[in-house]
């Protein structure tokens, strides 16, 4: 263990790189989350009637748009070309008088329909804005009402939800890198022979590697936690947060040691960590419960511990369980994974040394 | 002439090493290919959540119409009609994200002007999924009112939509282009970087220095090998996407422009790779930095979204990220059948390639001289 930690000091560049990889992930996905929150649109109003202002207000309240007020359609076109906006909404001259007299008012929507998902968000926000508008200015005109019943009183932001999911993937990738690199390094530098000849049991070597990687992993996890705290995400249940951090790290560090022993090359460990981490992140409830996903993605997600760790983190921070697995089963699955991963790391080490 | 044959020898040697090295290929293609697979796996569910419809007004015509519209609404992943109890169970077990309840007597109350109320139960785990559901109901209700099933529609606002592209690109196709660009860039950075660092690690840099090859020829050879490897990996991914029907086959002119853009992106990646390899001179460091760098470039150029959605300060940064222009150009040629603005994209990519080489070449030269 101490040898592995000392080696980290000898190659500080690689160590710093490994420590900041989880932070990198957090930063990159935070960029993605702040990007996806609102749709930038240009709004041009040709008239200045009472209802024009009300409709612009309704557009602003449609849970979708980040509005740039612009002076003309060509200014809107320019914004779209410069990638500053994805649509231009033009409220024509005479809009207010048409609404007041019960005539049809035509609102123009010029849409940069980049893909169906983005375009549909804009298309679906227009009816919401229209109903918001009628609800505010002609509340009795609509023939029926509707009420939304939310499950939770507090709305968690997309960034808040995603940042917690990223904590899991950061531990996954960090764990695989720390465990895998520490193990593969012995083979690359040829020091594995010396370890094999030393009067120590194989399990001692594996445990030493695990403990060294855990030390690094915890340091990295603390860095990620600091970023989460800076984002305003404070765990409500610290015990659960720490518990699931240590369990998740242990699972992936153990698997990392196994991969490092079998691959015997840090060059393979690095892409493997990313290749495993990214897909598991996406299918394991990063954006919402796995039960809302496709059946195939849901089945795959249930095999791995990431979905359970993610749910436990969401509960520790936001106070709800976004998974249909009972907490007692969830913890059992995570603990079983930790034991299996430990066993796999020991077996992989023995297999690798036996072949040597 | 002799320099040309030397250059070709270096290209052949680096490519042969790449082909014979499964780990190098894995570093190059694995992360992006897996990301591609995930996009396909998730595609069906990404645009909507599963919901339940509870129609308590069984015999009502208006209720039946509303149920039909909600059931066939394309913004839901699945919309199943259920009893109140079944919907509640499904909601509690997280099988569904929302429950639309059409109350008993809805049609009758609507016909007699009693202003009935519909309930929309929303599992608001986060704003992203919840807002999709919040936008869905008004869309359904507007269609319902415009159908005439609730009498004359009071809605006098008509939205006239003008789309800039003839058809919407698919979510998977749109993101596939981002993955292909990342793949090309990553292949360039990693392969050229590792090819450079290999010379120091194996000690063959001495032999290179003693050979009659000029430093510039050696560097050009390494960059060219990186470009070929990148074009091969990017091309294979693109052909796979076309074969899977995710991306349509472009016309000959647009196909040619696509190859030009891919190659220029590969030049940028390979230039950066040579720079990294010459500066770091260790495989471990190069592989770690290059993968991180590729991901940063991927996200700073918009990643799986578009730069229009990023905050202003990030948009400003994206202006200086070369793959923003590669994305713009490839989405134009492969998704929108358009070459508008491609000359500027090609110009910027060419400039970025030159800049990467102008910085990379002296660093490698200095490395060689040491």
XYZ file of C-alpha atoms in Angstrom:
726
model
C 0.000 0.000 0.000
C 2.702 2.472 1.052
C 4.745 1.567 -2.016
C 1.797 2.361 -4.285
C 1.187 5.656 -2.524
C 4.879 6.557 -2.799
C 4.796 5.733 -6.511
C 2.029 8.305 -6.840
C 4.420 10.908 -5.492
C 7.124 9.805 -7.931
C 4.805 10.393 -10.909
C 2.772 13.383 -9.723
C 1.471 14.254 -13.190
C -0.322 10.921 -13.650
C -1.555 11.035 -10.056
C -3.008 14.512 -10.424
C -4.558 13.432 -13.709
C -6.269 10.461 -12.054
C -7.436 12.594 -9.139
C -8.989 15.200 -11.395
C -10.650 12.792 -13.850
C -13.792 12.520 -11.673
C -13.841 16.312 -11.292
C -13.467 16.595 -15.055
C -16.550 14.484 -15.483
C -18.491 16.593 -13.052
C -17.459 19.816 -14.777
C -18.214 18.480 -18.268
C -21.672 17.240 -17.384
C -22.425 20.416 -15.467
C -21.681 22.227 -18.735
C -24.152 19.901 -20.427
C -26.779 20.455 -17.726
C -26.612 24.236 -17.786
C -26.794 24.055 -21.541
C -29.928 21.953 -21.662
C -31.956 23.915 -19.140
C -33.611 26.529 -21.371
C -34.202 27.114 -25.056
C -32.886 30.467 -26.297
C -35.408 32.213 -28.550
C -35.694 35.658 -30.083
C -39.053 37.383 -29.600
C -40.096 40.311 -31.764
C -43.272 42.287 -31.094
C -44.466 44.551 -33.897
C -47.199 46.217 -31.868
C -47.324 47.470 -28.304
C -50.834 46.539 -27.203
C -51.824 45.197 -23.805
C -52.108 41.609 -25.003
C -48.699 41.675 -26.729
C -47.016 42.150 -23.370
C -49.234 39.482 -21.780
C -48.326 36.972 -24.486
C -44.602 37.676 -24.086
C -45.073 37.154 -20.356
C -46.863 33.854 -21.080
C -43.958 32.771 -23.290
C -41.587 33.543 -20.447
C -43.713 31.442 -18.075
C -43.827 28.460 -20.441
C -41.012 26.619 -18.553
C -38.948 26.477 -21.731
C -37.655 29.717 -23.145
C -34.772 32.018 -22.443
C -36.086 35.078 -24.252
C -33.961 37.588 -26.178
C -36.060 40.635 -27.085
C -35.170 41.590 -30.639
C -36.250 44.358 -32.983
C -36.889 42.493 -36.242
C -37.181 39.107 -37.904
C -33.812 39.618 -39.598
C -32.213 40.183 -36.182
C -33.769 36.877 -35.137
C -32.386 35.175 -38.236
C -28.958 36.557 -37.425
C -29.144 35.224 -33.861
C -30.030 31.771 -35.200
C -27.148 31.844 -37.681
C -24.756 32.846 -34.919
C -25.982 29.899 -32.780
C -27.272 32.329 -30.166
C -30.895 31.252 -30.544
C -32.876 28.357 -32.023
C -36.144 30.087 -32.889
C -37.727 33.449 -33.570
C -41.244 34.127 -32.342
C -42.875 37.106 -34.050
C -46.008 38.665 -32.556
C -47.563 40.651 -35.426
C -48.871 44.180 -35.466
C -52.555 44.090 -34.567
C -52.186 41.059 -32.264
C -53.877 42.822 -29.344
C -56.782 44.145 -31.386
C -57.331 40.717 -32.988
C -57.450 39.062 -29.558
C -59.745 41.774 -28.172
C -62.208 41.384 -31.044
C -62.103 37.568 -31.125
C -60.276 37.412 -34.461
C -57.537 34.902 -35.220
C -54.067 36.225 -34.384
C -51.229 34.580 -36.300
C -47.992 34.221 -34.390
C -44.999 33.264 -36.512
C -42.501 30.704 -35.253
C -39.281 30.380 -37.255
C -37.647 27.265 -35.919
C -34.146 25.919 -36.373
C -35.321 22.323 -36.129
C -31.898 20.858 -35.356
C -33.409 17.587 -34.197
C -36.844 16.254 -33.272
C -36.210 16.381 -29.532
C -35.141 20.038 -29.449
C -37.785 21.136 -31.960
C -40.600 19.387 -30.092
C -39.684 21.197 -26.869
C -40.303 24.495 -28.684
C -43.438 23.266 -30.470
C -44.945 21.966 -27.215
C -44.102 25.123 -25.325
C -46.252 27.217 -27.681
C -49.571 25.621 -26.580
C -48.431 25.978 -22.970
C -47.769 29.692 -23.565
C -51.128 30.062 -25.318
C -53.035 28.404 -22.476
C -51.045 30.421 -19.917
C -52.030 33.550 -21.827
C -55.753 32.697 -21.889
C -55.629 31.611 -18.283
C -54.238 34.976 -17.254
C -56.284 37.335 -19.453
C -59.535 35.394 -20.130
C -59.737 32.972 -17.197
C -63.360 32.037 -17.882
C -62.969 31.531 -21.630
C -61.515 28.038 -21.341
C -64.263 25.390 -21.092
C -62.431 23.347 -18.461
C -59.635 23.638 -15.970
C -56.696 21.453 -15.038
C -54.579 21.099 -11.992
C -51.127 19.656 -11.604
C -50.420 17.488 -8.589
C -46.696 17.180 -7.973
C -45.252 14.313 -5.959
C -42.735 16.553 -4.236
C -43.192 20.093 -3.008
C -39.660 21.065 -3.981
C -38.611 21.079 -7.647
C -35.095 19.741 -8.015
C -33.290 21.418 -10.902
C -31.896 19.366 -13.782
C -28.406 20.425 -12.712
C -29.087 19.378 -9.108
C -30.281 15.929 -10.153
C -27.605 15.347 -12.760
C -24.739 16.529 -10.541
C -25.626 13.859 -7.978
C -25.716 11.189 -10.718
C -22.304 12.363 -11.845
C -20.970 11.680 -8.348
C -21.626 7.985 -9.050
C -19.922 7.912 -12.438
C -17.001 9.911 -11.051
C -16.483 7.226 -8.398
C -16.872 4.519 -11.054
C -14.273 5.910 -13.427
C -11.989 7.091 -10.637
C -12.204 3.703 -8.916
C -11.416 1.727 -12.069
C -8.495 4.038 -12.883
C -6.983 3.961 -9.394
C -7.374 0.209 -8.981
C -6.440 -0.667 -12.553
C -3.437 1.596 -12.948
C -1.945 0.598 -9.585
C -2.180 -3.034 -10.548
C -1.092 -2.741 -14.197
C 1.896 -0.589 -13.202
C 3.557 -3.578 -11.482
C 3.433 -5.569 -14.717
C 4.601 -2.691 -16.893
C 7.565 -1.872 -14.691
C 8.420 -5.559 -14.212
C 8.188 -5.341 -10.402
C 5.489 -8.011 -10.304
C 8.178 -10.722 -10.272
C 9.664 -9.238 -7.117
C 6.230 -9.141 -5.489
C 5.629 -12.755 -6.435
C 8.981 -13.789 -4.982
C 8.485 -11.794 -1.781
C 7.398 -13.734 1.330
C 3.869 -12.288 1.313
C 0.548 -13.922 0.566
C -1.185 -12.974 -2.704
C -4.121 -11.626 -0.729
C -1.813 -9.217 1.102
C -0.717 -7.795 -2.257
C -4.317 -7.430 -3.420
C -5.408 -5.794 -0.152
C -2.424 -3.455 -0.259
C -3.339 -2.367 -3.776
C -6.973 -1.945 -2.765
C -6.111 0.184 0.257
C -3.742 2.407 -1.720
C -6.351 2.906 -4.406
C -9.037 3.557 -1.759
C -6.846 6.299 -0.288
C -6.552 7.929 -3.701
C -10.225 7.349 -4.435
C -11.355 8.959 -1.209
C -9.145 11.983 -1.916
C -10.752 12.259 -5.327
C -14.257 11.772 -3.878
C -13.623 14.619 -1.419
C -12.717 16.883 -4.350
C -15.973 15.938 -6.090
C -17.905 16.550 -2.879
C -16.383 20.032 -2.591
C -17.656 20.818 -6.097
C -21.121 19.487 -5.203
C -21.153 21.697 -2.101
C -20.118 24.666 -4.226
C -23.085 23.892 -6.497
C -25.295 24.153 -3.418
C -25.953 20.407 -3.120
C -25.613 19.468 0.523
C -26.358 15.867 1.524
C -29.268 15.706 3.959
C -28.167 12.243 5.065
C -24.395 12.362 5.488
C -24.172 8.815 6.826
C -25.794 7.352 3.732
C -23.767 9.601 1.454
C -20.458 8.515 2.983
C -21.538 4.864 3.159
C -22.515 4.632 -0.480
C -19.361 6.547 -1.522
C -17.103 4.035 0.219
C -19.054 0.994 -1.020
C -19.144 2.219 -4.631
C -15.469 3.123 -4.585
C -14.598 -0.265 -3.145
C -16.564 -2.106 -5.841
C -14.933 -0.273 -8.718
C -11.450 -0.207 -7.247
C -11.660 -3.990 -6.790
C -12.859 -4.390 -10.381
C -10.080 -2.016 -11.461
C -7.468 -4.210 -9.735
C -8.930 -7.214 -11.577
C -8.837 -5.450 -14.946
C -5.319 -4.144 -14.300
C -4.116 -7.672 -13.393
C -5.616 -9.209 -16.507
C -4.771 -6.412 -18.960
C -1.308 -5.719 -17.484
C -1.343 -2.385 -19.283
C -2.413 1.052 -18.114
C -3.105 1.863 -21.749
C -5.988 -0.620 -21.717
C -7.268 0.304 -18.264
C -7.877 3.964 -19.189
C -10.190 3.498 -22.189
C -11.881 0.581 -20.457
C -12.758 2.835 -17.511
C -14.269 5.431 -19.836
C -15.944 2.864 -22.063
C -17.624 1.215 -19.080
C -18.304 4.414 -17.171
C -20.070 6.462 -19.822
C -22.708 3.953 -20.918
C -23.438 2.847 -17.372
C -23.846 6.477 -16.412
C -26.352 7.105 -19.191
C -28.479 4.003 -18.611
C -28.362 3.898 -14.815
C -30.847 6.609 -13.990
C -28.648 9.646 -14.583
C -31.587 11.682 -15.906
C -34.551 9.886 -14.341
C -35.589 6.489 -12.957
C -34.479 3.421 -14.918
C -38.115 2.266 -15.016
C -38.897 5.155 -17.406
C -36.219 3.998 -19.813
C -36.368 1.372 -22.571
C -36.738 -2.227 -21.279
C -33.316 -3.207 -22.679
C -31.545 -0.293 -20.983
C -33.478 -0.984 -17.757
C -32.496 -4.663 -17.666
C -28.812 -3.882 -18.274
C -28.861 -1.119 -15.648
C -30.259 -3.493 -13.002
C -27.281 -5.845 -13.413
C -24.694 -3.267 -12.377
C -24.375 -1.469 -9.045
C -24.368 2.021 -10.591
C -28.168 2.372 -10.696
C -28.442 1.424 -6.992
C -25.577 3.686 -5.938
C -27.112 6.498 -7.931
C -30.502 6.038 -6.261
C -28.868 5.982 -2.814
C -27.019 9.223 -3.609
C -30.219 10.896 -4.831
C -31.940 9.846 -1.621
C -29.069 11.088 0.530
C -29.112 14.499 -1.177
C -32.699 15.086 -2.339
C -34.631 12.833 0.032
C -36.402 10.555 -2.474
C -35.740 7.112 -3.950
C -35.791 7.222 -7.772
C -35.777 3.411 -8.011
C -38.342 0.679 -7.435
C -35.942 -1.476 -5.394
C -36.552 -1.419 -1.643
C -33.727 0.172 0.379
C -32.916 -3.056 2.201
C -32.487 -4.885 -1.134
C -30.568 -1.979 -2.583
C -27.998 -2.110 0.212
C -27.849 -5.905 -0.027
C -27.118 -5.670 -3.758
C -24.375 -3.090 -3.185
C -22.752 -5.169 -0.436
C -22.963 -8.329 -2.580
C -21.323 -6.434 -5.433
C -18.522 -5.349 -3.083
C -17.908 -8.967 -2.042
C -18.078 -10.279 -5.606
C -15.726 -7.539 -6.835
C -13.269 -8.367 -4.049
C -13.391 -12.033 -5.006
C -12.903 -11.214 -8.683
C -9.887 -9.013 -7.935
C -8.260 -11.820 -5.903
C -8.965 -14.420 -8.583
C -7.738 -12.177 -11.377
C -4.494 -11.521 -9.515
C -3.941 -15.238 -8.873
C -4.720 -16.084 -12.485
C -2.377 -13.405 -13.795
C 0.490 -14.454 -11.514
C -0.078 -18.160 -12.134
C 0.314 -17.628 -15.883
C 3.442 -15.589 -15.446
C 11.772 12.594 -53.606
C 13.804 10.808 -50.959
C 11.977 12.767 -48.258
C 8.690 11.615 -49.748
C 9.655 7.971 -49.541
C 10.887 8.538 -45.978
C 7.553 10.141 -45.124
C 5.705 7.187 -46.626
C 7.889 4.753 -44.661
C 7.063 6.545 -41.391
C 3.343 6.533 -42.259
C 3.429 2.801 -43.053
C 5.363 1.980 -39.897
C 3.063 4.001 -37.599
C -0.069 2.577 -39.220
C 1.267 -0.964 -38.979
C 2.039 -0.426 -35.301
C -1.482 0.931 -34.757
C -3.143 -1.989 -36.564
C -1.087 -4.527 -34.594
C -1.787 -2.861 -31.272
C -5.239 -3.775 -29.914
C -4.713 -1.473 -26.929
C -4.087 1.533 -29.196
C -7.221 0.736 -31.205
C -9.175 0.281 -27.979
C -7.994 3.655 -26.664
C -9.039 5.196 -29.951
C -12.444 3.788 -30.572
C -13.886 2.182 -27.448
C -15.198 5.219 -25.528
C -16.886 6.770 -28.557
C -18.297 3.489 -29.875
C -19.830 2.635 -26.517
C -21.299 6.136 -26.318
C -22.823 5.485 -29.740
C -24.367 2.231 -28.510
C -25.839 3.980 -25.481
C -27.427 6.634 -27.670
C -29.176 3.934 -29.679
C -30.240 2.052 -26.533
C -31.678 5.176 -24.956
C -33.169 6.710 -28.080
C -36.743 5.513 -27.643
C -37.094 6.775 -24.102
C -35.218 10.040 -24.336
C -38.001 12.119 -25.833
C -40.710 11.212 -23.357
C -41.731 9.333 -20.236
C -44.307 6.571 -19.760
C -47.689 7.776 -18.422
C -51.119 6.409 -17.527
C -54.521 7.740 -18.558
C -57.433 7.205 -16.192
C -60.753 7.877 -17.841
C -63.423 7.932 -15.141
C -66.026 9.228 -17.590
C -66.436 5.902 -19.390
C -69.408 6.698 -21.627
C -68.650 10.349 -22.366
C -67.836 11.287 -25.954
C -65.648 14.272 -25.090
C -63.771 12.186 -22.542
C -63.260 9.444 -25.152
C -61.874 12.029 -27.577
C -59.522 13.451 -24.962
C -58.394 9.933 -24.022
C -57.732 9.132 -27.687
C -55.665 12.283 -28.185
C -53.640 11.648 -25.017
C -53.139 7.985 -25.870
C -51.728 8.832 -29.297
C -49.686 11.808 -28.154
C -46.172 11.491 -29.547
C -44.516 13.219 -26.590
C -44.976 10.211 -24.316
C -42.767 7.154 -24.423
C -45.867 5.073 -23.638
C -49.419 6.084 -22.684
C -51.552 3.293 -21.269
C -55.203 3.498 -20.265
C -55.634 2.094 -16.756
C -58.033 2.004 -13.856
C -57.426 4.501 -11.068
C -56.085 1.776 -8.746
C -53.767 0.289 -11.387
C -52.454 3.738 -12.267
C -51.813 4.507 -8.610
C -49.884 1.227 -8.240
C -47.857 1.899 -11.369
C -47.176 5.440 -10.179
C -46.040 4.290 -6.738
C -43.774 1.606 -8.228
C -42.223 4.213 -10.567
C -43.369 2.381 -13.711
C -44.922 5.616 -14.935
C -44.023 9.276 -14.582
C -47.486 10.840 -14.748
C -51.194 10.093 -14.460
C -53.829 11.985 -16.421
C -57.221 11.722 -14.734
C -60.350 12.612 -16.722
C -62.994 12.933 -14.002
C -66.372 11.259 -13.890
C -69.034 13.371 -15.617
C -66.403 15.302 -17.591
C -68.329 15.190 -20.893
C -71.647 16.105 -19.283
C -70.157 19.015 -17.314
C -68.365 20.235 -20.423
C -71.590 20.151 -22.445
C -73.472 22.094 -19.768
C -70.691 24.647 -19.248
C -69.851 23.563 -15.698
C -66.087 23.896 -16.193
C -64.843 20.407 -15.204
C -61.280 19.971 -14.001
C -58.674 17.483 -15.239
C -55.932 16.266 -12.902
C -52.334 15.775 -14.010
C -50.228 13.931 -11.461
C -46.528 14.510 -12.083
C -43.542 12.715 -10.547
C -41.279 15.760 -10.385
C -37.934 14.124 -9.661
C -36.278 16.922 -11.612
C -37.278 19.860 -13.772
C -36.150 18.268 -17.013
C -38.501 15.270 -16.997
C -41.241 17.141 -15.099
C -41.262 20.054 -17.558
C -41.646 17.615 -20.459
C -44.830 16.389 -18.765
C -45.935 19.940 -17.928
C -45.614 20.898 -21.605
C -47.421 17.762 -22.756
C -50.796 18.442 -21.116
C -51.394 21.907 -22.669
C -50.407 20.454 -26.034
C -52.994 17.675 -25.623
C -55.644 20.096 -24.346
C -55.051 22.494 -27.254
C -55.474 19.647 -29.759
C -58.613 18.607 -27.878
C -60.113 22.119 -27.999
C -59.173 22.598 -31.652
C -60.853 19.272 -32.495
C -64.211 20.821 -31.600
C -65.008 18.115 -29.035
C -65.320 20.801 -26.350
C -67.475 23.103 -28.508
C -66.108 26.123 -30.355
C -62.483 26.596 -29.419
C -61.846 29.854 -27.548
C -58.189 29.806 -28.658
C -57.680 32.479 -31.302
C -53.897 32.348 -31.402
C -52.625 30.388 -34.387
C -48.945 29.520 -34.489
C -47.501 29.429 -38.023
C -44.335 27.380 -37.945
C -41.555 27.863 -40.481
C -38.827 25.251 -40.159
C -35.302 26.011 -41.332
C -34.696 22.382 -42.326
C -36.965 20.288 -44.514
C -37.318 17.656 -41.801
C -36.275 17.177 -38.202
C -33.105 15.148 -37.793
C -33.478 12.261 -35.373
C -32.107 12.625 -31.864
C -29.744 9.691 -32.438
C -28.570 10.986 -35.824
C -27.895 14.428 -34.387
C -25.798 13.034 -31.561
C -24.162 10.435 -33.765
C -22.448 13.268 -35.659
C -21.084 14.602 -32.365
C -19.768 11.146 -31.505
C -18.173 10.739 -34.953
C -16.422 14.101 -34.595
C -15.193 13.111 -31.141
C -14.023 9.781 -32.521
C -12.010 11.437 -35.312
C -10.493 13.996 -32.995
C -9.721 11.437 -30.317
C -8.217 9.028 -32.835
C -5.974 11.801 -34.125
C -4.866 12.992 -30.694
C -4.299 9.516 -29.263
C -2.648 7.884 -32.278
C -0.342 10.739 -33.215
C 0.413 11.291 -29.514
C 1.265 7.647 -28.882
C 3.194 7.384 -32.150
C 5.340 10.310 -31.035
C 5.844 9.086 -27.489
C 6.671 5.554 -28.699
C 9.847 6.840 -30.321
C 11.116 8.069 -26.962
C 9.939 5.071 -24.961
C 11.423 2.480 -27.319
C 14.552 4.516 -27.877
C 13.975 4.535 -31.650
C 14.154 8.322 -31.596
C 17.953 7.948 -31.789
C 17.695 5.906 -34.978
C 15.348 8.461 -36.443
C 17.788 11.225 -35.634
C 20.651 9.325 -37.242
C 18.634 8.698 -40.405
C 18.842 11.135 -43.333
C 15.180 12.082 -42.769
C 14.512 15.731 -41.951
C 12.671 16.458 -38.672
C 9.843 18.034 -40.640
C 9.452 14.832 -42.713
C 9.282 12.723 -39.535
C 6.629 14.981 -38.022
C 4.645 15.119 -41.260
C 4.768 11.305 -41.410
C 3.434 10.989 -37.873
C 0.655 13.492 -38.541
C -0.265 11.775 -41.831
C -0.457 8.366 -40.111
C -2.685 9.913 -37.414
C -4.918 11.447 -40.086
C -5.306 8.146 -41.957
C -6.088 6.233 -38.738
C -8.617 8.912 -37.747
C -10.295 8.908 -41.135
C -10.535 5.111 -41.054
C -12.117 5.041 -37.570
C -14.441 7.972 -38.297
C -15.346 6.485 -41.675
C -16.156 3.084 -40.184
C -18.409 4.717 -37.576
C -20.131 6.779 -40.244
C -20.677 3.772 -42.518
C -22.097 1.856 -39.523
C -24.497 4.756 -38.835
C -25.536 4.879 -42.506
C -26.010 1.093 -42.619
C -28.159 1.251 -39.478
C -30.325 3.883 -41.169
C -29.434 6.529 -38.579
C -27.889 8.829 -41.181
C -28.891 9.073 -44.857
C -26.349 8.640 -47.651
C -25.258 12.130 -48.789
C -25.054 13.097 -52.479
C -21.610 12.949 -54.183
C -20.852 16.659 -53.639
C -21.819 16.612 -49.987
C -19.984 13.295 -49.503
C -16.804 14.915 -50.836
C -17.241 17.886 -48.504
C -17.839 15.438 -45.626
C -14.512 13.713 -46.343
C -12.718 17.080 -46.507
C -14.175 18.144 -43.144
C -13.346 14.783 -41.546
C -9.770 14.948 -42.823
C -9.257 18.518 -41.613
C -10.625 17.525 -38.197
C -8.188 14.626 -38.189
C -5.322 17.025 -39.014
C -6.285 19.173 -36.013
C -6.407 16.073 -33.779
C -3.122 14.674 -35.052
C -1.387 18.040 -34.691
C -2.559 18.214 -31.087
C -1.450 14.601 -30.593
C 2.090 15.265 -31.826
C 2.209 18.300 -29.562
C 1.099 16.274 -26.531
C 3.338 13.304 -27.312
C 6.412 15.479 -27.780
C 5.707 17.498 -24.642
C 4.764 14.653 -22.267
C 6.867 11.758 -23.683
C 5.131 9.131 -21.496
C 2.405 6.765 -22.693
C 0.540 6.884 -19.402
C 0.385 10.672 -19.390
C -0.435 10.956 -23.107
C -3.290 8.447 -22.973
C -4.798 10.092 -19.881
C -4.468 13.669 -21.126
C -5.587 12.886 -24.657
C -8.821 11.181 -23.583
C -9.602 13.997 -21.138
C -8.776 16.590 -23.804
C -11.054 14.871 -26.335
C -13.935 14.872 -23.857
C -13.366 18.536 -22.999
C -13.335 19.490 -26.661
C -16.486 17.384 -27.187
C -18.434 19.132 -24.424
C -17.075 22.624 -25.067
C -18.344 22.341 -28.640
C -21.832 21.600 -27.365
C -21.487 17.831 -26.822
C -24.837 16.153 -27.294
C -26.598 19.510 -27.434
C -26.008 22.558 -29.629
C -23.907 25.564 -28.699
C -27.024 27.740 -28.969
C -28.181 26.144 -25.704
C -24.990 26.986 -23.815
C -24.598 30.097 -21.672
C -23.036 33.089 -23.414
C -19.575 32.680 -21.882
C -19.466 29.053 -23.028
C -20.647 30.023 -26.502
C -17.725 32.421 -26.651
C -15.341 29.611 -25.711
C -16.961 27.289 -28.293
C -16.091 29.831 -30.987
C -12.429 28.917 -30.440
C -12.990 25.131 -30.342
C -12.262 23.674 -33.797
C -14.672 20.760 -33.525
C -17.573 23.249 -33.195
C -16.980 23.954 -36.880
C -16.578 20.276 -37.743
C -19.912 19.571 -36.033
C -21.619 22.423 -37.833
C -20.306 21.307 -41.208
C -21.016 17.582 -40.784
C -24.518 18.166 -39.417
C -25.146 20.350 -42.466
C -23.910 17.814 -45.026
C -25.138 14.621 -43.369
C -28.365 15.654 -41.630
C -29.733 18.722 -43.382
C -28.466 18.098 -46.921
C -26.932 21.549 -46.885
C -23.561 23.122 -47.513
C -24.520 26.580 -46.217
C -21.631 28.105 -44.300
C -19.378 25.129 -44.960
C -16.636 27.190 -46.572
C -16.192 29.122 -43.367
C -16.181 25.877 -41.354
C -13.548 24.389 -43.678
C -11.503 27.590 -43.485
C -11.507 27.611 -39.690
C -10.648 23.898 -39.513
C -7.781 24.385 -41.970
C -6.506 27.297 -39.911
C -6.796 25.268 -36.685
C -4.873 22.413 -38.338
C -2.106 24.797 -39.385
C -1.958 26.330 -35.890
C -1.785 22.864 -34.268
C 1.061 21.892 -36.604
C 2.889 25.214 -36.250
C 2.916 24.742 -32.464
C 3.423 20.952 -32.551
C 6.343 20.871 -34.988
C 8.752 23.078 -32.962
C 7.889 21.181 -29.772
C 8.732 17.864 -31.435
C 11.811 19.358 -33.081
C 13.002 20.553 -29.701
C 12.254 17.116 -28.289
C 14.233 15.453 -31.080
C 17.187 17.765 -30.583
C 17.283 16.765 -26.897
